[in-house]
Amino acid sequence: MVSGEFEIGAVPFNADGWGPPESSTTATSTLPLHVPFAPFSRAEKLGRIADWTRNVYANQSNRPNTANKNPADTVFDFSADDSFPLSANPDDDSSFRLVDGKPPPRPKFGPKWRFNQHHRPQLPQRRDEEVEARKREAEKERARRDRHYNLNRSNVNQPRREAAIFKSSVDIQPEWNMLDQIPFSTFSKLSFSVSEPEDLLLCGSLEYYDRSYDRVTPKNERRLERFKYRNFFKVTTTDDPVIRRLANEDKATVFATDAILATLMCAPRSVYSWDIVIQRVGNKLFFDKRDGSQLDLLSVHETSQEPLPEAKDDINSAYSLGVEAAYINQNFSQQVLVRDGHKLTFDEPNPFANEGEEVASVAYRYRRWKLDDDMHLVARCEVQSVVDVNNQRSFLTLNALNEFDSKYSGVDWRQKLETQRGAVLATELKNNANKLAKWTAQALLGSADLMKLGYVSRVHPRDHYNHVILAVMGYKPRDFATQINLSTANMWGIVKSIVDLCMKLNEGKYVLVKDPSKPQVRIYEVPPDAFENDYVEEPLPEDEQVQPPVENAEGVEATDDVEDKVIDAQA
């Protein structure tokens, strides 16, 4: 206890309410000195007003702000007492918590409000399970994207797939002399404008397109037929008698076919290796393909991120799918025609067919472009059909995309072609960018008014002999080229740069090879007898001789065996 006499003093009575009376004179005269006063309400809990049980003299020298205080006043000082924290203590705000536990209101017009406004509330357990499931799916998707990003970076200097699975389209011999190598990055900056081409000659005949195939859907699919008795020709440039005649007449200085030009024009999109033979004869330049070249086949899933099986005998390997795609493309181009004998014939017949031989519906347009004041290019372009639209004749190109296994593309055509054709096309543009770009370039070179794309699928994923047509779509070549970001000026810029480079070479034979693992092409100087037979065939006796095939013409007949559907270009 504190020693000394304690006087309470007179406490006035307030008859009108709580607290001291309104008379200030009475209040100030009777209140003790140095007593802190703070108004409070009845709802507040009162603690101790004064504590005489504490040792007010202990540790006064170590406490802040107590050195100059009167010891008698410390009974009313609770600044050091933890049981009565002052309101000015900054820790009060950090310990403050809201009592209301309701979640904050969701925005009324958020991204998911339209779809969730009519849903019933779910149980908390069910909601937690769905949240965890969504987290797991998001984690899997993120891991898949990271894996694809690390393995297949968009950098042009990085291979899009493992380079080990790709092989060169031609065996590089040690005696070949490499003259130059051109990275694809330089091709993207090229641009060259050409004027409208001039038609020098039209050969062959065309059958009319059957418009009923525009109404084909997966629900009323059509079986793909086999045309065993129609011959298809894939003749190279120097073996074409019409091109030889035009070269002798000095109609141009550069000669090629639409397939070879399309390969050059779309080279930056290619992944697989390919090669083109270049022959410089005098002041003329001939772009050829080898016998049995990969240019005769169609690539499948060339630009896909999912690798195909490496075994050549696998039905889903790159080689087997290329053979199957060529077979499908040829049969599709003949099935969608009106086979009533009515044909559109041109000035000259098919230059590669024998008299009386049944050939596929095709027309060859020999066209000439002006590359320079003293340089012209002649190319043989193909169209497969014709149709009358508003009393106007329109040329068509016919090509088919093939589905072999939906697990590789991730899109099931039988389900998506009905309602999401755009998604199917977008997937094909991602997996077969080079093939679609080459078809578009060939349609532009031949000035086709319309290009028809067929969607052909296997009857069963493990059956590569039987197929069905699920849908046929038509596109205008120029609009489709804009859609796939294929620039005509860039296409001709690539061709012009290659031509200018080859015109500086000496007379001889060269080969342009796409590197199998890097985005670049190389030019090799090869011997004059390269890619030719090194033996002379002995003539057969007259009684064993059969009708000889067209000289160097690569006629292909669709047969039951897929291996027989490969375009045999051996002489």
Coordinates of C-alpha atoms in Angstrom, one line a residue:
M1 CA 0.0 0.0 0.0
V2 CA 1.1 3.5 -0.6
S3 CA 2.0 5.3 2.6
G4 CA 0.3 8.5 3.5
E5 CA -3.2 9.7 4.1
F6 CA -5.5 9.5 1.2
E7 CA -8.3 12.0 0.7
I8 CA -11.1 11.1 -1.7
G9 CA -12.7 14.5 -1.7
A10 CA -16.3 15.4 -2.5
V11 CA -17.9 13.7 -5.4
P12 CA -20.9 15.7 -6.7
F13 CA -24.1 13.8 -7.5
N14 CA -25.5 14.3 -11.0
A15 CA -29.3 13.9 -10.7
D16 CA -29.8 14.6 -14.5
G17 CA -27.7 11.8 -16.0
W18 CA -24.4 10.0 -16.1
G19 CA -21.1 11.7 -15.5
P20 CA -20.0 14.9 -13.8
P21 CA -22.6 17.7 -13.5
E22 CA -22.8 20.4 -16.0
S23 CA -21.6 23.0 -13.5
S24 CA -17.9 23.4 -14.5
T25 CA -17.1 25.2 -11.3
T26 CA -18.2 22.4 -9.1
A27 CA -16.5 19.8 -11.2
T28 CA -13.2 21.5 -11.5
S29 CA -13.1 22.4 -7.8
T30 CA -13.8 18.9 -6.5
L31 CA -11.9 16.7 -9.0
P32 CA -8.4 15.6 -7.9
L33 CA -5.5 16.9 -9.7
H34 CA -3.5 14.9 -12.3
V35 CA -6.3 12.3 -12.9
P36 CA -6.8 11.5 -16.6
F37 CA -10.4 11.7 -17.7
A38 CA -12.0 10.2 -20.8
P39 CA -15.6 9.9 -21.6
F40 CA -17.0 6.4 -22.2
S41 CA -20.3 4.8 -22.9
R42 CA -22.2 2.3 -20.8
A43 CA -21.5 -0.5 -23.3
E44 CA -17.8 -0.4 -22.7
K45 CA -16.3 -2.7 -20.2
L46 CA -14.4 -1.0 -17.4
G47 CA -11.2 -2.3 -16.0
R48 CA -9.0 -1.0 -13.3
I49 CA -8.9 2.8 -12.8
A50 CA -5.9 2.7 -10.4
D51 CA -3.6 -0.1 -9.2
W52 CA -1.9 0.4 -5.9
T53 CA -0.6 -3.2 -5.8
R54 CA 2.2 -2.5 -8.2
N55 CA 5.7 -1.5 -7.2
V56 CA 5.8 1.9 -8.8
Y57 CA 9.5 2.5 -8.0
A58 CA 10.8 -0.7 -9.6
N59 CA 12.7 -0.3 -12.9
Q60 CA 11.6 3.3 -13.4
S61 CA 15.1 4.1 -14.7
N62 CA 14.8 1.5 -17.4
R63 CA 11.3 2.5 -18.6
P64 CA 10.9 5.1 -21.3
N65 CA 9.1 8.3 -20.4
T66 CA 9.0 7.6 -16.7
A67 CA 12.1 9.4 -15.5
N68 CA 10.3 12.8 -15.2
K69 CA 7.0 11.4 -13.8
N70 CA 5.7 11.8 -10.2
P71 CA 5.6 8.4 -8.4
A72 CA 2.2 9.3 -7.1
D73 CA 0.8 9.5 -10.7
T74 CA 2.0 6.1 -11.7
V75 CA -0.9 4.3 -10.1
F76 CA -3.0 5.8 -12.9
D77 CA -0.4 5.0 -15.7
F78 CA -1.1 1.8 -17.6
S79 CA 1.1 2.5 -20.5
A80 CA 3.4 -0.4 -19.6
D81 CA 0.6 -2.8 -18.7
D82 CA -0.2 -5.3 -21.4
S83 CA -3.6 -6.0 -20.0
F84 CA -4.7 -2.5 -21.0
P85 CA -3.1 -1.6 -24.4
L86 CA -3.4 2.0 -25.4
S87 CA -5.6 2.9 -28.4
A88 CA -2.6 4.5 -30.0
N89 CA -0.7 1.2 -30.1
P90 CA -0.1 0.5 -33.8
D91 CA -0.6 -3.3 -33.2
D92 CA -4.3 -2.7 -32.7
D93 CA -4.9 -2.4 -36.5
S94 CA -3.0 -5.5 -37.4
S95 CA -5.0 -7.6 -34.9
F96 CA -8.3 -6.3 -36.2
R97 CA -10.5 -8.8 -38.0
L98 CA -13.8 -8.5 -39.8
V99 CA -16.6 -10.5 -38.2
D100 CA -18.5 -10.8 -41.5
G101 CA -17.3 -13.9 -43.3
K102 CA -19.4 -13.6 -46.5
P103 CA -17.4 -13.8 -49.7
P104 CA -17.0 -10.6 -51.8
P105 CA -19.7 -10.1 -54.4
R106 CA -18.8 -11.6 -57.9
P107 CA -19.0 -9.3 -60.9
K108 CA -22.3 -9.6 -62.5
F109 CA -21.0 -9.6 -66.1
G110 CA -17.8 -11.6 -65.6
P111 CA -16.5 -14.1 -68.2
K112 CA -18.3 -17.0 -66.7
W113 CA -21.5 -15.2 -65.5
R114 CA -23.5 -16.0 -68.6
F115 CA -22.9 -19.7 -68.3
N116 CA -23.1 -20.1 -64.6
Q117 CA -26.1 -17.9 -63.7
H118 CA -28.6 -20.7 -64.1
H119 CA -26.5 -23.5 -62.6
R120 CA -27.6 -25.0 -59.3
P121 CA -25.3 -24.4 -56.3
Q122 CA -23.0 -27.4 -55.8
L123 CA -22.0 -29.0 -52.6
P124 CA -18.7 -27.7 -51.1
Q125 CA -17.1 -31.2 -51.4
R126 CA -18.1 -31.5 -55.1
R127 CA -16.9 -28.0 -55.8
D128 CA -13.5 -28.8 -54.2
E129 CA -13.2 -31.9 -56.3
E130 CA -13.8 -30.0 -59.5
V131 CA -11.4 -27.3 -58.5
E132 CA -8.7 -29.9 -57.9
A133 CA -9.5 -31.6 -61.2
R134 CA -9.2 -28.3 -63.1
K135 CA -5.9 -27.7 -61.4
R136 CA -4.6 -31.1 -62.4
E137 CA -5.8 -30.6 -66.0
A138 CA -4.2 -27.1 -66.1
E139 CA -0.9 -28.5 -64.7
K140 CA -0.9 -31.3 -67.4
E141 CA -1.6 -28.7 -70.2
R142 CA 1.2 -26.5 -68.9
A143 CA 3.6 -29.4 -68.7
R144 CA 2.6 -30.4 -72.3
R145 CA 3.2 -26.9 -73.6
D146 CA 6.5 -26.6 -71.8
R147 CA 7.6 -30.0 -73.3
H148 CA 6.7 -28.9 -76.8
Y149 CA 8.3 -25.5 -76.3
N150 CA 11.6 -27.0 -75.2
L151 CA 11.6 -29.7 -77.8
N152 CA 10.2 -27.8 -80.8
R153 CA 11.1 -24.1 -80.4
S154 CA 9.9 -21.7 -83.0
N155 CA 13.5 -20.6 -83.6
V156 CA 14.2 -21.2 -87.3
N157 CA 17.7 -22.4 -86.4
Q158 CA 16.2 -25.2 -84.2
P159 CA 15.0 -28.4 -85.8
R160 CA 11.3 -28.9 -85.2
R161 CA 11.7 -32.6 -84.5
E162 CA 14.6 -34.9 -83.8
A163 CA 16.9 -34.7 -86.8
A164 CA 17.8 -38.4 -86.5
I165 CA 14.5 -39.5 -88.0
F166 CA 15.1 -37.6 -91.2
K167 CA 17.3 -38.8 -94.0
S168 CA 18.5 -37.1 -97.1
S169 CA 16.3 -37.6 -100.2
V170 CA 19.5 -38.4 -102.2
D171 CA 22.7 -39.9 -101.2
I172 CA 25.5 -37.3 -101.3
Q173 CA 28.4 -38.8 -103.1
P174 CA 32.0 -37.9 -102.0
E175 CA 32.9 -36.6 -105.5
W176 CA 30.1 -34.0 -105.5
N177 CA 31.3 -30.5 -105.0
M178 CA 29.2 -28.3 -102.8
L179 CA 29.0 -24.8 -104.2
D180 CA 26.7 -22.9 -101.9
Q181 CA 24.3 -23.3 -99.1
I182 CA 21.3 -21.0 -98.6
P183 CA 19.5 -20.7 -95.2
F184 CA 15.7 -20.4 -95.4
S185 CA 15.9 -17.2 -93.3
T186 CA 17.1 -15.3 -96.4
F187 CA 14.1 -16.6 -98.4
S188 CA 11.5 -14.8 -96.2
K189 CA 12.9 -11.4 -97.2
L190 CA 12.7 -11.9 -101.0
S191 CA 10.0 -10.3 -103.1
F192 CA 9.5 -10.2 -106.9
S193 CA 6.5 -9.2 -109.0
V194 CA 5.6 -10.8 -112.2
S195 CA 3.1 -9.9 -114.8
E196 CA 0.2 -12.1 -115.9
P197 CA 1.4 -15.3 -117.7
E198 CA 0.8 -16.1 -121.3
D199 CA -0.7 -19.4 -122.4
L200 CA 1.4 -20.9 -125.1
L201 CA -0.4 -24.3 -125.5
L202 CA -3.2 -26.4 -123.9
C203 CA -3.1 -30.2 -124.1
G204 CA -5.2 -33.0 -122.9
S205 CA -8.9 -33.2 -122.0
L206 CA -11.0 -32.6 -118.9
E207 CA -14.1 -34.2 -117.5
Y208 CA -16.7 -32.1 -115.7
Y209 CA -16.9 -32.0 -111.9
D210 CA -19.8 -33.8 -110.1
R211 CA -21.4 -31.2 -107.8
S212 CA -23.2 -33.9 -105.8
Y213 CA -19.9 -34.5 -103.9
D214 CA -20.3 -31.0 -102.4
R215 CA -23.1 -32.4 -100.3
V216 CA -21.2 -35.4 -99.0
T217 CA -21.1 -35.5 -95.1
P218 CA -19.8 -38.0 -92.6
K219 CA -23.3 -39.3 -92.3
N220 CA -23.6 -40.1 -96.0
E221 CA -20.0 -40.9 -96.7
R222 CA -18.9 -42.3 -100.1
R223 CA -16.6 -45.2 -100.6
L224 CA -13.4 -44.3 -102.4
E225 CA -13.3 -46.2 -105.7
R226 CA -10.2 -47.6 -107.4
F227 CA -9.4 -46.7 -111.0
K228 CA -7.1 -49.5 -112.1
Y229 CA -7.2 -48.7 -115.8
R230 CA -6.5 -45.0 -115.8
N231 CA -2.9 -43.9 -116.3
F232 CA -1.4 -41.0 -114.4
F233 CA 1.8 -39.4 -115.7
K234 CA 4.5 -37.6 -113.7
V235 CA 6.9 -36.6 -116.4
T236 CA 9.9 -34.5 -115.6
T237 CA 10.8 -31.3 -117.5
T238 CA 13.4 -32.5 -120.0
D239 CA 11.4 -35.6 -120.9
D240 CA 8.4 -33.6 -121.9
P241 CA 8.2 -33.4 -125.7
V242 CA 6.3 -30.2 -125.7
I243 CA 8.9 -28.5 -123.5
R244 CA 11.7 -29.8 -125.8
R245 CA 9.9 -28.3 -128.8
L246 CA 9.4 -24.9 -127.0
A247 CA 13.1 -24.9 -126.0
N248 CA 14.1 -25.5 -129.6
E249 CA 11.9 -22.6 -130.7
D250 CA 13.6 -20.3 -128.0
K251 CA 10.3 -19.5 -126.3
A252 CA 12.1 -19.1 -123.0
T253 CA 15.4 -19.6 -121.2
V254 CA 14.1 -21.3 -118.0
F255 CA 11.9 -24.4 -118.0
A256 CA 10.2 -26.3 -115.2
T257 CA 6.9 -27.9 -114.1
D258 CA 4.4 -26.6 -111.6
A259 CA 5.3 -29.3 -109.1
I260 CA 9.0 -28.3 -109.1
L261 CA 8.2 -24.6 -109.0
A262 CA 5.8 -25.1 -106.1
T263 CA 8.5 -27.0 -104.2
L264 CA 10.9 -24.1 -104.6
M265 CA 8.2 -21.5 -103.8
C266 CA 7.2 -23.3 -100.5
A267 CA 10.7 -24.4 -99.5
P268 CA 10.7 -22.4 -96.2
R269 CA 7.8 -24.5 -95.0
S270 CA 9.3 -27.9 -95.8
V271 CA 10.7 -30.2 -93.2
Y272 CA 11.5 -33.4 -95.1
S273 CA 14.4 -33.5 -97.5
W274 CA 13.9 -33.1 -101.2
D275 CA 16.1 -32.5 -104.2
I276 CA 15.8 -30.9 -107.7
V277 CA 18.2 -31.5 -110.6
I278 CA 19.3 -28.4 -112.4
Q279 CA 20.8 -28.6 -115.9
R280 CA 22.5 -25.7 -117.5
V281 CA 22.6 -26.2 -121.3
G282 CA 23.9 -23.2 -123.2
N283 CA 22.0 -20.2 -122.1
K284 CA 19.0 -22.3 -121.0
L285 CA 18.2 -23.7 -117.6
F286 CA 16.1 -26.8 -116.9
F287 CA 14.7 -27.8 -113.5
D288 CA 14.2 -31.5 -113.3
K289 CA 13.3 -34.2 -110.8
R290 CA 15.0 -37.5 -110.4
D291 CA 13.4 -40.8 -111.4
G292 CA 11.6 -42.1 -108.3
S293 CA 11.9 -38.7 -106.6
Q294 CA 10.1 -37.8 -103.4
L295 CA 8.3 -35.1 -105.4
D296 CA 6.1 -37.8 -106.9
L297 CA 4.7 -38.7 -103.4
L298 CA 2.7 -36.6 -101.0
S299 CA 4.0 -35.8 -97.5
V300 CA 1.7 -36.5 -94.5
H301 CA 2.1 -34.8 -91.2
E302 CA 5.3 -33.2 -92.4
T303 CA 5.0 -30.1 -90.1
S304 CA 3.3 -31.9 -87.2
Q305 CA 4.9 -31.8 -83.8
E306 CA 4.0 -35.5 -83.2
P307 CA 6.7 -37.7 -84.7
L308 CA 5.6 -40.6 -87.0
P309 CA 6.9 -44.2 -86.6
E310 CA 10.4 -44.6 -88.0
A311 CA 10.0 -48.2 -89.3
K312 CA 9.5 -48.0 -93.1
D313 CA 7.2 -51.0 -93.1
D314 CA 4.9 -49.5 -90.6
I315 CA 1.6 -48.4 -92.2
N316 CA 1.9 -45.1 -90.4
S317 CA 5.5 -44.3 -91.3
A318 CA 6.3 -41.2 -93.4
Y319 CA 7.0 -43.3 -96.5
S320 CA 3.9 -45.6 -96.2
L321 CA 1.7 -42.6 -95.7
G322 CA 3.2 -40.8 -98.6
V323 CA 2.4 -43.8 -100.9
E324 CA -1.1 -44.0 -99.5
A325 CA -1.7 -40.3 -99.9
A326 CA -0.6 -40.4 -103.6
Y327 CA -2.9 -43.3 -104.2
I328 CA -5.8 -41.5 -102.5
N329 CA -5.2 -38.3 -104.3
Q330 CA -5.2 -39.9 -107.7
N331 CA -8.3 -41.9 -107.2
F332 CA -10.2 -39.0 -105.6
S333 CA -9.4 -36.7 -108.5
Q334 CA -11.1 -39.2 -110.9
Q335 CA -14.1 -40.3 -108.7
V336 CA -15.6 -36.8 -108.2
L337 CA -16.1 -36.4 -112.0
V338 CA -19.1 -36.9 -114.2
R339 CA -18.1 -40.0 -116.1
D340 CA -20.6 -39.8 -118.9
G341 CA -18.1 -39.5 -121.7
H342 CA -18.6 -35.8 -122.1
K343 CA -15.2 -34.1 -122.1
L344 CA -13.6 -30.7 -122.8
T345 CA -10.8 -31.3 -125.3
F346 CA -8.0 -28.9 -126.2
D347 CA -5.8 -28.1 -129.1
E348 CA -3.5 -31.1 -128.7
P349 CA -4.1 -34.5 -127.0
N350 CA -2.3 -35.7 -123.9
P351 CA 1.4 -35.6 -125.0
F352 CA 2.3 -38.6 -122.8
A353 CA -0.5 -41.1 -123.7
N354 CA -0.5 -43.7 -126.4
E355 CA -3.3 -43.8 -128.9
G356 CA -6.4 -45.6 -127.5
E357 CA -5.0 -45.5 -123.9
E358 CA -7.3 -44.5 -121.1
V359 CA -5.8 -41.6 -119.2
A360 CA -6.8 -39.6 -116.2
S361 CA -8.7 -36.3 -116.6
V362 CA -6.0 -33.7 -116.8
A363 CA -5.1 -30.7 -118.9
Y364 CA -1.6 -29.3 -119.3
R365 CA -1.3 -25.5 -119.6
Y366 CA 2.1 -24.5 -120.9
R367 CA 2.5 -20.9 -119.6
R368 CA 5.2 -18.3 -119.9
W369 CA 6.2 -15.7 -117.4
K370 CA 8.6 -12.8 -117.9
L371 CA 11.3 -12.7 -115.3
D372 CA 13.5 -10.1 -116.9
D373 CA 13.9 -8.2 -120.2
D374 CA 15.8 -11.1 -121.7
M375 CA 14.7 -13.9 -119.4
H376 CA 11.4 -15.9 -119.6
L377 CA 10.2 -18.9 -117.8
V378 CA 7.9 -21.6 -119.2
A379 CA 6.2 -24.1 -116.9
R380 CA 3.8 -27.0 -117.5
C381 CA 0.8 -26.5 -115.2
E382 CA -2.0 -29.0 -114.5
V383 CA -5.7 -28.7 -113.8
Q384 CA -7.9 -31.8 -113.2
S385 CA -11.4 -30.8 -114.0
V386 CA -13.8 -28.1 -115.3
V387 CA -17.2 -26.8 -114.2
D388 CA -19.7 -24.3 -115.7
V389 CA -20.6 -21.6 -113.3
N390 CA -23.1 -18.9 -114.5
N391 CA -22.3 -19.9 -118.1
Q392 CA -18.6 -19.4 -117.5
R393 CA -16.0 -22.1 -117.7
S394 CA -14.0 -22.5 -114.5
F395 CA -10.9 -24.8 -114.1
L396 CA -10.5 -26.8 -111.0
T397 CA -7.7 -28.6 -109.1
L398 CA -8.6 -31.7 -107.2
N399 CA -6.6 -32.8 -104.1
A400 CA -7.4 -34.9 -101.1
L401 CA -6.3 -34.8 -97.5
N402 CA -6.2 -38.1 -95.7
E403 CA -6.8 -39.1 -92.1
F404 CA -5.0 -42.2 -91.0
D405 CA -5.3 -42.1 -87.2
S406 CA -7.0 -39.4 -85.1
K407 CA -4.6 -39.9 -82.2
Y408 CA -1.9 -38.2 -84.2
S409 CA -3.9 -35.2 -85.2
G410 CA -6.1 -35.0 -82.1
V411 CA -9.2 -34.3 -84.2
D412 CA -11.7 -37.0 -85.2
W413 CA -13.0 -36.0 -88.7
R414 CA -16.2 -38.0 -88.4
Q415 CA -17.2 -36.0 -85.4
K416 CA -15.8 -32.5 -86.2
L417 CA -16.6 -32.2 -90.0
E418 CA -20.3 -31.9 -89.3
T419 CA -20.1 -28.8 -87.0
Q420 CA -16.5 -27.7 -86.9
R421 CA -15.0 -27.8 -90.4
G422 CA -12.9 -24.7 -89.6
A423 CA -11.2 -26.5 -86.7
V424 CA -10.4 -29.5 -88.9
L425 CA -8.9 -27.3 -91.6
A426 CA -6.9 -25.4 -89.0
T427 CA -5.4 -28.7 -87.7
E428 CA -4.5 -29.8 -91.3
L429 CA -2.9 -26.4 -91.9
K430 CA -0.7 -27.0 -88.8
N431 CA 0.2 -30.6 -89.6
N432 CA 0.5 -30.3 -93.4
A433 CA 1.4 -26.7 -94.0
N434 CA 3.9 -27.5 -96.7
K435 CA 1.6 -29.8 -98.7
L436 CA -1.3 -27.3 -98.6
A437 CA 0.9 -24.5 -99.6
K438 CA 2.3 -26.4 -102.6
W439 CA -1.3 -27.3 -103.7
T440 CA -2.2 -23.6 -103.5
A441 CA 0.9 -22.5 -105.4
Q442 CA 0.1 -25.0 -108.2
A443 CA -3.4 -23.7 -108.4
L444 CA -2.1 -20.2 -108.7
L445 CA 0.4 -21.2 -111.3
G446 CA -2.3 -22.9 -113.4
S447 CA -4.8 -20.0 -112.8
A448 CA -7.4 -22.4 -111.5
D449 CA -10.6 -20.7 -110.5
L450 CA -11.3 -23.1 -107.7
M451 CA -9.4 -25.7 -105.7
K452 CA -11.4 -28.6 -104.3
L453 CA -10.1 -30.3 -101.1
G454 CA -11.4 -33.7 -100.2
Y455 CA -11.4 -35.2 -96.8
V456 CA -10.7 -38.9 -97.1
S457 CA -10.4 -41.2 -94.1
R458 CA -9.6 -44.9 -93.5
V459 CA -12.5 -47.2 -92.9
H460 CA -10.5 -48.4 -89.9
P461 CA -7.3 -46.9 -88.5
R462 CA -5.4 -50.1 -89.2
D463 CA -6.8 -50.7 -92.7
H464 CA -4.8 -48.7 -95.2
Y465 CA -6.4 -50.2 -98.3
N466 CA -10.0 -49.1 -97.9
H467 CA -11.1 -45.4 -97.6
V468 CA -14.2 -43.3 -97.6
I469 CA -14.9 -39.7 -98.7
L470 CA -16.2 -37.7 -95.7
A471 CA -16.5 -34.2 -97.2
V472 CA -15.4 -32.0 -100.1
M473 CA -14.8 -28.2 -99.8
G474 CA -14.0 -25.6 -102.3
Y475 CA -11.8 -22.5 -102.0
K476 CA -10.6 -19.8 -104.3
P477 CA -6.8 -20.1 -104.6
R478 CA -6.0 -16.4 -104.0
D479 CA -8.3 -16.2 -100.9
F480 CA -6.9 -19.5 -99.6
A481 CA -3.3 -18.2 -100.1
T482 CA -4.1 -15.1 -98.1
Q483 CA -5.6 -17.3 -95.4
I484 CA -2.5 -19.4 -95.1
N485 CA -0.1 -16.4 -95.4
L486 CA 1.3 -17.4 -98.7
S487 CA 2.6 -14.4 -100.5
T488 CA 2.8 -14.5 -104.3
A489 CA 5.6 -11.9 -104.4
N490 CA 7.7 -14.0 -102.0
M491 CA 7.1 -17.1 -104.0
W492 CA 8.4 -15.6 -107.1
G493 CA 11.2 -13.9 -105.2
I494 CA 12.5 -17.3 -104.2
V495 CA 12.3 -18.6 -107.7
K496 CA 14.0 -15.5 -109.2
S497 CA 16.9 -15.7 -106.7
I498 CA 17.5 -19.4 -107.5
V499 CA 17.3 -18.8 -111.2
D500 CA 19.8 -15.9 -110.9
L501 CA 22.1 -18.0 -108.9
C502 CA 22.0 -20.9 -111.3
M503 CA 22.5 -18.7 -114.4
K504 CA 25.9 -17.7 -113.0
L505 CA 27.0 -21.3 -113.0
N506 CA 28.9 -23.0 -115.8
E507 CA 27.3 -25.5 -118.1
G508 CA 26.8 -28.8 -116.4
K509 CA 24.5 -30.7 -114.0
Y510 CA 23.7 -29.6 -110.5
V511 CA 21.4 -30.7 -107.7
L512 CA 19.6 -28.6 -105.1
V513 CA 19.1 -30.6 -101.9
K514 CA 17.1 -29.6 -98.8
D515 CA 19.1 -30.4 -95.7
P516 CA 17.4 -33.2 -93.8
S517 CA 18.0 -31.6 -90.4
K518 CA 18.5 -27.9 -91.0
P519 CA 16.3 -25.2 -92.6
Q520 CA 18.6 -24.7 -95.6
V521 CA 19.3 -25.9 -99.1
R522 CA 22.7 -26.8 -100.7
I523 CA 23.8 -26.7 -104.3
Y524 CA 26.1 -29.5 -105.5
E525 CA 27.9 -29.9 -108.7
V526 CA 27.5 -33.5 -109.9
P527 CA 28.9 -35.5 -112.8
P528 CA 27.0 -35.3 -116.2
D529 CA 26.0 -39.0 -115.9
A530 CA 24.6 -38.7 -112.3
F531 CA 21.1 -40.1 -111.7
E532 CA 21.2 -42.1 -115.0
N533 CA 21.3 -45.8 -115.6
D534 CA 24.9 -47.1 -115.8
Y535 CA 23.9 -50.1 -118.0
V536 CA 22.4 -50.8 -121.4
E537 CA 19.4 -53.0 -121.6
E538 CA 19.7 -55.9 -124.0
P539 CA 16.7 -56.0 -126.4
L540 CA 14.2 -58.8 -125.9
P541 CA 13.3 -61.2 -128.7
E542 CA 10.5 -60.0 -130.9
D543 CA 8.1 -62.7 -129.7
E544 CA 8.6 -61.6 -126.0
Q545 CA 8.3 -57.9 -126.7
V546 CA 5.3 -56.0 -125.3
Q547 CA 3.9 -52.6 -126.0
P548 CA 6.6 -50.3 -124.8
P549 CA 5.7 -47.6 -122.3
V550 CA 5.8 -43.9 -123.0
E551 CA 9.5 -42.9 -123.1
N552 CA 10.4 -41.8 -119.6
A553 CA 6.8 -41.1 -118.7
E554 CA 5.9 -42.2 -115.3
G555 CA 2.5 -43.7 -115.8
V556 CA 1.0 -45.1 -112.6
E557 CA -2.0 -47.4 -112.4
A558 CA -3.9 -47.9 -109.1
T559 CA -3.7 -51.5 -108.1
D560 CA -4.8 -53.5 -105.1
D561 CA -1.4 -53.5 -103.5
V562 CA -0.3 -50.3 -102.0
E563 CA 3.3 -50.9 -103.0
D564 CA 2.1 -51.0 -106.6
K565 CA 0.6 -47.6 -106.2
V566 CA 4.0 -46.0 -105.8
I567 CA 4.9 -43.9 -108.8
D568 CA 7.5 -46.0 -110.5
A569 CA 9.9 -43.7 -112.4
Q570 CA 12.5 -46.2 -113.3
A571 CA 13.2 -46.2 -117.0

